[in-house]
CSV table of C-alpha atoms in Angstrom, one decimal:
chain,number,residue,atom,x,y,z
W,1,MET,CA,0.0,0.0,0.0
W,2,HIS,CA,1.6,3.3,-1.1
W,3,PHE,CA,0.5,6.8,-0.5
W,4,ALA,CA,2.3,9.3,-2.6
W,5,THR,CA,2.2,13.0,-1.9
W,6,THR,CA,-0.8,13.5,-4.2
W,7,ASP,CA,-2.6,10.6,-2.5
W,8,ILE,CA,-1.9,12.3,0.9
W,9,ASN,CA,-3.1,15.6,-0.4
W,10,ASN,CA,-6.3,14.1,-1.8
W,11,LEU,CA,-7.4,12.5,1.5
W,12,ASP,CA,-10.3,14.1,3.2
W,13,GLN,CA,-9.2,16.2,6.2
W,14,GLN,CA,-10.3,13.7,8.9
W,15,THR,CA,-8.7,10.7,7.2
W,16,ARG,CA,-5.5,12.5,6.7
W,17,VAL,CA,-5.4,13.6,10.4
W,18,HIS,CA,-5.8,9.9,11.5
W,19,LEU,CA,-3.3,8.6,9.0
W,20,ILE,CA,-0.5,11.2,9.7
W,21,ASN,CA,-1.1,11.0,13.5
W,22,SER,CA,-0.4,7.2,13.2
W,23,LEU,CA,2.9,7.5,11.4
W,24,SER,CA,5.3,8.6,14.2
W,25,GLY,CA,4.7,5.4,16.2
W,26,PHE,CA,3.7,5.0,19.8
W,27,LYS,CA,3.3,8.2,21.8
W,28,SER,CA,3.3,9.1,25.5
W,29,ALA,CA,0.1,9.8,27.3
W,30,ASN,CA,0.2,12.6,29.9
W,31,LEU,CA,-2.1,15.0,31.7
W,32,ILE,CA,-1.0,18.6,32.0
W,33,GLY,CA,-2.2,20.3,35.1
W,34,THR,CA,-2.2,24.1,35.3
W,35,VAL,CA,-4.0,27.0,37.0
W,36,ASP,CA,-4.6,30.5,35.6
W,37,ALA,CA,-3.6,33.7,37.5
W,38,GLN,CA,-6.8,33.4,39.5
W,39,GLY,CA,-6.1,29.9,40.6
W,40,LYS,CA,-8.7,28.2,38.3
W,41,GLU,CA,-7.6,24.7,37.5
W,42,ASN,CA,-7.2,23.2,34.0
W,43,LEU,CA,-6.3,19.6,33.0
W,44,SER,CA,-5.5,18.5,29.5
W,45,ILE,CA,-4.3,15.3,27.9
W,46,VAL,CA,-1.4,15.6,25.5
W,47,SER,CA,0.4,12.9,23.4
W,48,SER,CA,3.2,15.2,22.4
W,49,ILE,CA,5.4,15.3,25.4
W,50,PHE,CA,9.0,14.3,24.6
W,51,HIS,CA,12.3,13.9,26.2
W,52,LEU,CA,14.7,16.8,25.3
W,53,GLY,CA,17.7,16.3,27.5
W,54,ALA,CA,18.9,15.1,30.9
W,55,ASN,CA,21.3,17.8,31.9
W,56,PRO,CA,19.6,20.2,32.5
W,57,PRO,CA,16.5,18.0,32.8
W,58,LEU,CA,14.3,19.4,29.9
W,59,ILE,CA,11.0,18.2,28.5
W,60,GLY,CA,9.2,19.4,25.4
W,61,MET,CA,5.7,19.4,24.1
W,62,ILE,CA,3.9,20.6,21.0
W,63,MET,CA,0.7,22.5,21.2
W,64,ARG,CA,-1.5,23.2,18.2
W,65,PRO,CA,-2.3,26.8,17.4
W,66,HIS,CA,-6.1,26.6,17.8
W,67,SER,CA,-6.8,23.4,19.6
W,68,VAL,CA,-8.2,22.3,22.9
W,69,PRO,CA,-5.2,22.7,25.1
W,70,ARG,CA,-5.0,26.4,24.4
W,71,HIS,CA,-6.1,27.2,28.0
W,72,THR,CA,-3.2,25.1,29.1
W,73,LEU,CA,-0.7,27.2,27.2
W,74,GLU,CA,-2.3,30.5,28.4
W,75,ASN,CA,-2.0,29.2,32.0
W,76,ILE,CA,1.6,28.1,31.5
W,77,LEU,CA,2.5,31.5,30.2
W,78,GLN,CA,0.7,33.3,33.0
W,79,THR,CA,2.1,31.2,35.9
W,80,GLY,CA,5.3,29.8,34.6
W,81,GLN,CA,4.5,26.3,36.0
W,82,TYR,CA,2.8,23.1,35.0
W,83,THR,CA,2.6,19.5,36.0
W,84,ILE,CA,3.0,16.4,33.8
W,85,ASN,CA,1.2,13.3,35.1
W,86,HIS,CA,1.4,9.8,33.5
W,87,VAL,CA,-1.9,8.3,32.3
W,88,ASN,CA,-2.3,4.8,33.6
W,89,ASP,CA,-4.8,2.1,32.5
W,90,GLU,CA,-7.3,2.9,35.3
W,91,ILE,CA,-7.8,6.6,34.2
W,92,VAL,CA,-7.8,6.3,30.4
W,93,GLU,CA,-11.4,7.3,29.9
W,94,GLN,CA,-11.2,10.3,32.2
W,95,ALA,CA,-7.9,11.4,30.7
W,96,HIS,CA,-9.3,11.2,27.2
W,97,GLN,CA,-12.4,13.1,28.2
W,98,THR,CA,-10.2,16.1,29.2
W,99,SER,CA,-9.7,16.7,25.5
W,100,ALA,CA,-13.3,17.9,25.2
W,101,ARG,CA,-13.7,21.6,24.6
W,102,TYR,CA,-14.8,22.7,28.1
W,103,ASP,CA,-15.4,26.4,28.8
W,104,LYS,CA,-12.6,28.2,30.5
W,105,ASP,CA,-14.4,28.4,33.8
W,106,ILE,CA,-14.9,24.7,34.1
W,107,SER,CA,-12.3,22.6,35.8
W,108,GLU,CA,-11.6,19.4,33.8
W,109,PHE,CA,-10.7,17.7,37.1
W,110,LEU,CA,-14.3,18.1,38.3
W,111,ALA,CA,-15.8,17.5,34.9
W,112,VAL,CA,-14.1,14.1,34.2
W,113,GLY,CA,-13.8,12.9,37.8
W,114,LEU,CA,-10.1,13.1,38.6
W,115,ASN,CA,-8.7,14.6,41.8
W,116,PRO,CA,-6.3,17.6,41.9
W,117,GLN,CA,-3.5,17.3,44.3
W,118,TYR,CA,-1.2,20.0,45.5
W,119,LYS,CA,2.4,19.7,46.6
W,120,PRO,CA,5.0,22.1,48.0
W,121,ASN,CA,6.7,24.5,45.6
W,122,SER,CA,4.2,24.1,42.8
W,123,ILE,CA,1.1,26.2,42.3
W,124,ALA,CA,0.0,23.8,39.5
W,125,PRO,CA,-2.1,20.9,40.5
W,126,PHE,CA,-1.1,17.2,40.0
W,127,VAL,CA,-3.4,14.4,39.3
W,128,LYS,CA,-3.8,12.3,42.4
W,129,GLU,CA,-4.6,9.1,40.5
W,130,SER,CA,-1.4,9.3,38.5
W,131,LYS,CA,1.6,7.3,39.8
W,132,LEU,CA,4.3,9.4,38.2
W,133,LYS,CA,4.0,13.1,38.5
W,134,ILE,CA,6.4,15.8,37.4
W,135,ALA,CA,6.6,19.4,38.4
W,136,VAL,CA,7.9,21.6,35.5
W,137,GLU,CA,9.0,25.2,35.3
W,138,PHE,CA,8.3,26.9,32.0
W,139,LYS,CA,11.5,27.8,30.2
W,140,SER,CA,10.7,28.8,26.6
W,141,SER,CA,8.0,28.8,23.9
W,142,GLN,CA,8.6,29.2,20.2
W,143,THR,CA,6.3,29.0,17.2
W,144,ILE,CA,7.2,26.4,14.6
W,145,GLU,CA,6.9,28.6,11.5
W,146,LEU,CA,6.0,25.7,9.2
W,147,ASN,CA,2.6,25.2,10.7
W,148,GLN,CA,2.3,27.7,13.6
W,149,THR,CA,2.3,25.0,16.3
W,150,GLU,CA,4.0,26.0,19.5
W,151,LEU,CA,7.0,24.2,21.0
W,152,VAL,CA,6.9,24.6,24.8
W,153,ILE,CA,10.0,23.6,26.8
W,154,GLY,CA,10.1,23.2,30.6
W,155,GLN,CA,12.7,22.2,33.2
W,156,ILE,CA,11.8,19.3,35.5
W,157,THR,CA,12.0,20.5,39.2
W,158,ASP,CA,10.4,17.7,41.1
W,159,ILE,CA,9.6,14.0,40.4
W,160,TYR,CA,7.0,12.1,42.5
W,161,LEU,CA,6.9,8.4,42.0
W,162,GLU,CA,4.0,6.9,44.0
W,163,ASP,CA,5.3,3.3,43.7
W,164,ASP,CA,8.9,2.9,44.9
W,165,SER,CA,9.1,-0.5,43.3
W,166,ALA,CA,9.2,1.0,39.8
W,167,TYR,CA,12.6,2.6,40.6
W,168,CYS,CA,15.5,0.6,39.3
W,169,GLN,CA,19.0,0.8,40.7
W,170,ASP,CA,20.5,2.5,37.7
W,171,GLY,CA,17.8,5.3,37.6
W,172,PHE,CA,15.6,3.6,35.0
W,173,LEU,CA,11.9,3.6,35.8
W,174,ASP,CA,9.8,0.5,35.1
W,175,LEU,CA,6.8,2.1,33.5
W,176,GLU,CA,4.9,-1.2,33.3
W,177,ARG,CA,5.0,-1.4,37.1
W,178,ILE,CA,2.9,1.8,37.3
W,179,ASN,CA,0.7,0.9,34.3
W,180,THR,CA,1.6,3.9,32.2
W,181,VAL,CA,-0.2,3.6,28.8
W,182,ALA,CA,0.9,4.5,25.3
W,183,VAL,CA,-1.1,6.2,22.6
W,184,SER,CA,-1.3,5.5,18.8
W,185,GLY,CA,-2.9,7.9,16.4
W,186,LEU,CA,-5.3,10.4,17.9
W,187,ASP,CA,-7.3,8.1,20.1
W,188,ARG,CA,-6.1,4.6,20.8
W,189,TYR,CA,-4.6,3.5,24.1
W,190,HIS,CA,-2.4,0.6,24.8
W,191,THR,CA,-0.8,-1.2,27.7
W,192,THR,CA,2.6,-2.7,27.1
W,193,THR,CA,4.5,-5.9,27.6
W,194,ALA,CA,8.3,-5.8,28.0
W,195,LEU,CA,10.3,-7.4,25.2
W,196,THR,CA,13.8,-6.8,26.5
W,197,ARG,CA,16.1,-4.2,27.9
W,198,LEU,CA,19.4,-4.0,26.0
W,199,SER,CA,22.9,-3.0,27.0
W,200,TYR,CA,24.7,0.0,25.6
W,201,ALA,CA,25.6,-0.9,22.0
W,202,LYS,CA,29.2,-1.0,20.8
W,203,PRO,CA,30.6,-1.9,17.4
W,204,GLU,CA,31.5,-5.6,17.1
W,205,VAL,CA,30.0,-6.4,20.5
W,206,GLN,CA,26.8,-8.5,20.9
W,207,VAL,CA,24.2,-6.6,22.9
W,208,GLN,CA,23.1,-8.2,26.1
W,209,THR,CA,19.8,-8.3,27.9
W,210,ILE,CA,19.8,-6.1,31.0
W,211,PRO,CA,17.8,-7.3,34.0
W,212,VAL,CA,15.2,-4.8,35.2
W,213,THR,CA,16.0,-4.8,38.9
W,214,THR,CA,14.0,-2.4,41.0
W,215,MET,CA,15.0,-1.2,44.5
W,216,LYS,CA,14.1,1.4,47.1
W,217,LYS,CA,15.8,4.8,46.9
B,1,MET,CA,9.5,8.7,46.4
B,2,HIS,CA,10.3,12.3,45.8
B,3,PHE,CA,13.2,13.7,43.8
B,4,ALA,CA,13.6,17.5,44.4
B,5,THR,CA,15.8,19.6,42.2
B,6,THR,CA,18.8,19.1,44.4
B,7,ASP,CA,18.3,15.3,44.4
B,8,ILE,CA,18.2,15.4,40.6
B,9,ASN,CA,21.3,17.5,40.5
B,10,ASN,CA,23.1,15.2,42.9
B,11,LEU,CA,22.5,12.0,40.8
B,12,ASP,CA,25.5,10.7,39.0
B,13,GLN,CA,25.4,11.4,35.3
B,14,GLN,CA,24.4,7.9,34.2
B,15,THR,CA,21.6,7.5,36.7
B,16,ARG,CA,20.3,10.9,35.9
B,17,VAL,CA,20.2,10.1,32.2
B,18,HIS,CA,18.2,6.9,32.8
B,19,LEU,CA,15.8,8.6,35.2
B,20,ILE,CA,15.1,11.7,33.1
B,21,ASN,CA,14.8,9.6,29.9
B,22,SER,CA,12.1,7.6,31.7
B,23,LEU,CA,9.9,10.5,32.6
B,24,SER,CA,8.3,11.4,29.3
B,25,GLY,CA,6.5,8.0,29.0
B,26,PHE,CA,6.5,5.6,26.1
B,27,LYS,CA,8.4,6.7,23.0
B,28,SER,CA,8.4,5.7,19.3
B,29,ALA,CA,11.1,3.4,17.9
B,30,ASN,CA,12.2,4.4,14.4
B,31,LEU,CA,15.2,3.8,12.2
B,32,ILE,CA,16.4,6.7,10.2
B,33,GLY,CA,17.9,5.8,6.8
B,34,THR,CA,20.2,8.3,5.0
B,35,VAL,CA,23.0,8.5,2.5
B,36,ASP,CA,25.8,11.1,2.3
B,37,ALA,CA,26.6,13.0,-0.9
B,38,GLN,CA,28.7,10.1,-2.1
B,39,GLY,CA,25.8,7.6,-1.6
B,40,LYS,CA,27.3,6.0,1.5
B,41,GLU,CA,24.4,4.5,3.7
B,42,ASN,CA,23.7,5.3,7.3
B,43,LEU,CA,21.1,3.8,9.6
B,44,SER,CA,20.3,5.1,13.1
B,45,ILE,CA,17.7,4.3,15.7
B,46,VAL,CA,15.9,7.3,17.3
B,47,SER,CA,13.3,7.4,20.0
B,48,SER,CA,12.6,11.1,19.5
B,49,ILE,CA,10.4,11.2,16.4
B,50,PHE,CA,7.1,13.0,17.1
B,51,HIS,CA,4.0,14.0,15.2
B,52,LEU,CA,4.0,17.8,14.4
B,53,GLY,CA,1.0,18.3,12.2
B,54,ALA,CA,-1.2,16.7,9.5
B,55,ASN,CA,-1.6,19.6,7.1
B,56,PRO,CA,1.1,19.9,5.8
B,57,PRO,CA,2.2,16.4,7.0
B,58,LEU,CA,5.1,17.3,9.2
B,59,ILE,CA,7.2,15.1,11.5
B,60,GLY,CA,9.9,16.2,14.0
B,61,MET,CA,12.8,14.7,15.7
B,62,ILE,CA,15.4,15.8,18.3
B,63,MET,CA,19.1,15.1,17.7
B,64,ARG,CA,21.6,15.5,20.4
B,65,PRO,CA,24.6,17.8,19.8
B,66,HIS,CA,27.4,15.2,20.1
B,67,SER,CA,25.7,11.9,19.9
B,68,VAL,CA,25.7,8.9,17.6
B,69,PRO,CA,23.2,10.0,15.1
B,70,ARG,CA,25.4,12.9,14.1
B,71,HIS,CA,26.2,11.2,10.8
B,72,THR,CA,22.4,11.1,10.2
B,73,LEU,CA,22.1,14.8,10.7
B,74,GLU,CA,25.0,15.6,8.4
B,75,ASN,CA,23.5,13.3,5.7
B,76,ILE,CA,20.1,14.9,6.0
B,77,LEU,CA,21.6,18.4,5.6
B,78,GLN,CA,23.7,17.2,2.6
B,79,THR,CA,20.9,15.4,0.7
B,80,GLY,CA,17.7,16.9,2.0
B,81,GLN,CA,16.1,13.5,2.4
B,82,TYR,CA,15.7,10.7,4.9
B,83,THR,CA,13.4,7.8,5.7
B,84,ILE,CA,11.6,6.8,8.9
B,85,ASN,CA,11.1,3.1,9.4
B,86,HIS,CA,9.1,1.6,12.3
B,87,VAL,CA,10.9,-0.9,14.4
B,88,ASN,CA,9.0,-4.1,14.9
B,89,ASP,CA,9.5,-6.9,17.4
B,90,GLU,CA,11.5,-9.0,15.0
B,91,ILE,CA,14.3,-6.4,14.5
B,92,VAL,CA,14.7,-4.9,17.9
B,93,GLU,CA,18.2,-6.2,18.5
B,94,GLN,CA,19.5,-5.1,15.1
B,95,ALA,CA,17.8,-1.7,15.5
B,96,HIS,CA,19.3,-1.2,18.9
B,97,GLN,CA,22.7,-2.1,17.6
B,98,THR,CA,22.6,0.8,15.1
B,99,SER,CA,23.2,3.1,18.1
B,100,ALA,CA,26.8,1.9,18.4
B,101,ARG,CA,29.4,4.5,17.3
B,102,TYR,CA,30.3,3.0,14.0
B,103,ASP,CA,32.9,4.8,11.9
B,104,LYS,CA,31.5,7.0,9.1
B,105,ASP,CA,32.5,4.6,6.4
B,106,ILE,CA,30.7,1.6,7.8
B,107,SER,CA,27.1,1.0,6.8
B,108,GLU,CA,25.0,0.2,9.8
B,109,PHE,CA,22.8,-1.8,7.5
B,110,LEU,CA,25.6,-4.2,6.8
B,111,ALA,CA,27.0,-4.1,10.4
B,112,VAL,CA,23.8,-5.0,12.1
B,113,GLY,CA,22.2,-7.2,9.4
B,114,LEU,CA,19.3,-5.2,8.0
B,115,ASN,CA,18.6,-4.8,4.3
B,116,PRO,CA,18.5,-1.4,2.6
B,117,GLN,CA,15.7,-1.0,0.1
B,118,TYR,CA,15.4,1.7,-2.5
B,119,LYS,CA,12.1,3.2,-3.8
B,120,PRO,CA,11.3,5.7,-6.5
B,121,ASN,CA,11.8,9.5,-5.7
B,122,SER,CA,13.9,8.9,-2.6
B,123,ILE,CA,17.7,8.7,-2.6
B,124,ALA,CA,17.6,7.6,1.1
B,125,PRO,CA,17.4,3.9,1.8
B,126,PHE,CA,14.4,2.3,3.6
B,127,VAL,CA,14.7,-0.7,5.9
B,128,LYS,CA,13.3,-3.7,4.0
B,129,GLU,CA,12.3,-5.5,7.3
B,130,SER,CA,10.2,-2.6,8.5
B,131,LYS,CA,6.5,-2.8,7.7
B,132,LEU,CA,5.8,1.0,7.8
B,133,LYS,CA,8.2,3.2,5.9
B,134,ILE,CA,8.0,6.9,5.4
B,135,ALA,CA,9.9,9.1,2.9
B,136,VAL,CA,10.7,12.5,4.3
B,137,GLU,CA,11.9,15.7,2.8
B,138,PHE,CA,14.0,17.9,5.1
B,139,LYS,CA,12.3,21.2,5.8
B,140,SER,CA,14.1,22.9,8.7
B,141,SER,CA,16.6,22.5,11.5
B,142,GLN,CA,17.0,24.7,14.5
B,143,THR,CA,19.1,24.6,17.6
B,144,ILE,CA,17.3,24.5,20.9
B,145,GLU,CA,19.3,27.1,22.8
B,146,LEU,CA,18.6,25.6,26.2
B,147,ASN,CA,20.7,22.6,25.6
B,148,GLN,CA,22.1,22.8,22.1
B,149,THR,CA,20.0,19.9,20.8
B,150,GLU,CA,18.8,20.1,17.2
B,151,LEU,CA,15.1,20.1,16.2
B,152,VAL,CA,14.8,18.6,12.7
B,153,ILE,CA,11.5,18.9,10.9
B,154,GLY,CA,10.6,17.1,7.7
B,155,GLN,CA,7.6,16.8,5.4
B,156,ILE,CA,6.2,13.3,4.7
B,157,THR,CA,6.2,12.7,0.9
B,158,ASP,CA,5.5,8.9,0.7
B,159,ILE,CA,4.0,6.3,3.0
B,160,TYR,CA,4.7,2.6,2.4
B,161,LEU,CA,2.6,0.2,4.5
B,162,GLU,CA,3.7,-3.4,3.8
B,163,ASP,CA,0.6,-4.9,5.4
B,164,ASP,CA,-2.7,-3.5,4.0
B,165,SER,CA,-4.7,-5.1,6.8
B,166,ALA,CA,-3.3,-2.5,9.2
B,167,TYR,CA,-5.1,0.3,7.3
B,168,CYS,CA,-8.4,1.3,8.9
B,169,GLN,CA,-11.3,2.8,7.0
B,170,ASP,CA,-11.0,6.2,8.7
B,171,GLY,CA,-7.2,6.5,8.1
B,172,PHE,CA,-6.1,5.2,11.4
B,173,LEU,CA,-3.3,2.6,11.3
B,174,ASP,CA,-3.4,-0.5,13.5
B,175,LEU,CA,0.3,-0.4,14.7
B,176,GLU,CA,-0.2,-3.7,16.6
B,177,ARG,CA,-1.0,-5.5,13.3
B,178,ILE,CA,2.5,-4.6,12.1
B,179,ASN,CA,4.2,-5.2,15.5
B,180,THR,CA,5.6,-1.8,15.9
B,181,VAL,CA,7.4,-1.5,19.3
B,182,ALA,CA,7.5,1.2,21.9
B,183,VAL,CA,10.6,2.4,23.9
B,184,SER,CA,10.9,3.4,27.5
B,185,GLY,CA,14.0,5.1,29.0
B,186,LEU,CA,17.1,4.7,26.9
B,187,ASP,CA,17.0,1.0,26.2
B,188,ARG,CA,13.9,-0.9,27.0
B,189,TYR,CA,11.5,-2.2,24.2
B,190,HIS,CA,7.9,-3.1,24.5
B,191,THR,CA,5.1,-4.7,22.5
B,192,THR,CA,1.6,-3.4,23.1
B,193,THR,CA,-1.8,-4.6,23.8
B,194,ALA,CA,-4.8,-2.5,22.8
B,195,LEU,CA,-6.9,-1.2,25.7
B,196,THR,CA,-9.5,0.8,23.7
B,197,ARG,CA,-10.0,3.3,21.0
B,198,LEU,CA,-12.1,6.2,22.1
B,199,SER,CA,-14.5,8.5,20.3
B,200,TYR,CA,-13.9,12.3,19.9
B,201,ALA,CA,-14.6,13.8,23.3
B,202,LYS,CA,-17.3,16.4,23.9
B,203,PRO,CA,-18.4,18.0,27.1
B,204,GLU,CA,-21.3,16.2,28.8
B,205,VAL,CA,-21.1,13.3,26.4
B,206,GLN,CA,-20.0,9.8,27.5
B,207,VAL,CA,-17.0,8.7,25.3
B,208,GLN,CA,-17.6,5.5,23.3
B,209,THR,CA,-15.3,2.8,22.2
B,210,ILE,CA,-14.5,2.9,18.4
B,211,PRO,CA,-14.1,-0.4,16.7
B,212,VAL,CA,-10.8,-0.9,14.9
B,213,THR,CA,-12.0,-1.9,11.5
B,214,THR,CA,-9.3,-2.4,8.9
B,215,MET,CA,-9.9,-2.5,5.2
B,216,LYS,CA,-8.1,-2.5,1.9
B,217,LYS,CA,-7.3,0.9,0.3
């Protein structure tokens, strides 16, 4: 099956959106918690969070120019803070429902039935039901000129892991232990099954399986 | 378990890399195929490919300033073309092995045992063993000032799906049908199991499960 440029251009808008969204592969599923300057809460699911670097610890996300999470972006720019909360298999429907276009004065926490949770040093709310929560300080925002999407970059200030047993001795987190889900396309959610963890690759050396050994901090 | 900023700063470099790389959630696993101006092939696994927009069909990736895929970036800048090939569960070890620091004159295809495949209109090689292959035209590259990583953006020109049965009637691709894998952290690979596909969310409306119905083009 081959789609050339003209085939892609000739797809109706919705079909094209589903197809192109499927191409990058599996995506992360995260809930972004924010408040506006008056303290009104917002919660929005995004599948565009990506790792940007470990030192400093930076994390990026893409926000569309005129899409649902616009309140999120406004809040981030107003307060300089947000939280990232892993979606797990028990809260998939509630997480997905946050993508509905709620009015600005409605808290998605209340509307979908998730609980805001506050922690020291962060004015942005976390999601109580999430097992991996990250406090992020806004660092920069830039418009991607090719399609007017917004690249938002933040620095990780605090990490809350609600299940110690997911922490491995070398820093690696066992995301299956906390039931983090993956997304494909716009709207499909998946659990995962570990295939293997592989050693650092070197030329002419056979890679080895690394055991996933969790421990307490 | 709580890591504050000082805890993160005090982690040894390798532990920090594993931890921070685990935070974004599941990531895509793709092989980037390129050639240099002399036609020498390069193949490199990346977990940083992300969806950027459907119209025009844009896809982004992050490349580190001094890391393995630097040959990839040089080739992309020289030729303006690259391919993105989904990693499936049968080629995980070979795909991972492409991250070894091979000399510039060594083809990772040959070194790891994957087959280059050429198609019309693309000078960059595809991975024969991959079941979803994308031809991409380089559009822009910009340095993220916060950590000197490079954001590379390309436009999708051709899509090759080797298993028609993964194509759904609304454009969605069933990535499980083609055994695409997900990555967590630096080095762990996962297969997936579908939880659910959910309808477009609207306020005050209960989301519904969408059947995944595949069809021929």
